[in-house]
């Protein structure tokens, strides 16, 4: 089932509710610059196992509205809350990849984990995607600034250049085209503004506020959200468990999809 959920005036969030009668609910929040369709290799497996999988396109991306504003973590987390309230979700698993991981972390702190029974973080952009004076584990800020400038200058080329960074092994043209198509559905300004957010904002104070069991899945070859970020998250979130993916970069849900799905199910059922 497909919905559009109004989160503020003239902003509608697209939601794909797969197997709406499943007994256990997982709400997926995708990363930059993709859409909920990035999780297609979870959506074609987990519903068969009885899970209700809900994919939402964050504002500016996929089939959602593309306003010129509202791309900071607080507003993105508020959009998630609107989806949760509209669908009356309770006792659900909240899951996020990359910037979506940062967004769901902010949701947990901003709304005190409202309705969430477990949290799953996939290559999350937290606590900071970029290096800071007291945090040496991220990317140089100037690298993200170059990406932002390239969005404004030549977004198609930026997407083509960025695709290989998401994967551990060299990718085929078909996979590059798939990545390009997902990214090109976004608005130019949303792509740039979100990059400014994950360049400039941080979540150091959010992580200790998480009070639910948390799964951290992270590729050791990740060149976007470097693997040391996962270790910092594990240390900062009590009752968390880190599972390294030895053959993955940033797109572990694709590169090791069988292991990814197995670890997610194991976490939901047994952790």
mmCIF file of N, CA, C and O in Angstrom, residues 14 40 100 125 171 231 237 259:
data_model
loop_
_atom_site.group_PDB
_atom_site.id
_atom_site.type_symbol
_atom_site.label_atom_id
_atom_site.label_comp_id
_atom_site.label_asym_id
_atom_site.label_seq_id
_atom_site.Cartn_x
_atom_site.Cartn_y
_atom_site.Cartn_z
ATOM 1 N N UNK A 14 6.132 10.505 0.953
ATOM 2 C CA UNK A 14 5.695 9.259 0.315
ATOM 3 C C UNK A 14 6.089 8.068 1.180
ATOM 4 O O UNK A 14 7.224 7.983 1.671
ATOM 5 N N UNK A 40 15.352 -2.447 -1.662
ATOM 6 C CA UNK A 40 14.515 -3.415 -2.381
ATOM 7 C C UNK A 40 14.919 -4.856 -2.084
ATOM 8 O O UNK A 40 14.077 -5.765 -2.164
ATOM 9 N N UNK A 100 20.075 8.690 6.881
ATOM 10 C CA UNK A 100 18.872 8.179 7.530
ATOM 11 C C UNK A 100 19.166 7.641 8.914
ATOM 12 O O UNK A 100 18.333 7.738 9.828
ATOM 13 N N UNK A 125 25.640 7.917 9.647
ATOM 14 C CA UNK A 125 26.497 9.106 9.605
ATOM 15 C C UNK A 125 26.511 9.763 10.981
ATOM 16 O O UNK A 125 26.047 10.884 11.158
ATOM 17 N N UNK A 171 32.092 -1.538 -9.462
ATOM 18 C CA UNK A 171 30.699 -1.794 -9.785
ATOM 19 C C UNK A 171 30.477 -1.835 -11.297
ATOM 20 O O UNK A 171 31.237 -1.253 -12.067
ATOM 21 N N UNK A 231 32.444 2.107 15.776
ATOM 22 C CA UNK A 231 32.995 1.791 17.093
ATOM 23 C C UNK A 231 32.646 2.864 18.118
ATOM 24 O O UNK A 231 32.370 2.558 19.285
ATOM 25 N N UNK A 237 26.391 4.114 22.790
ATOM 26 C CA UNK A 237 25.005 3.664 22.949
ATOM 27 C C UNK A 237 24.994 2.417 23.828
ATOM 28 O O UNK A 237 25.524 1.367 23.443
ATOM 29 N N UNK A 259 23.589 -11.724 4.466
ATOM 30 C CA UNK A 259 24.055 -11.541 5.849
ATOM 31 C C UNK A 259 23.303 -10.394 6.508
ATOM 32 O O UNK A 259 22.907 -10.484 7.685
#
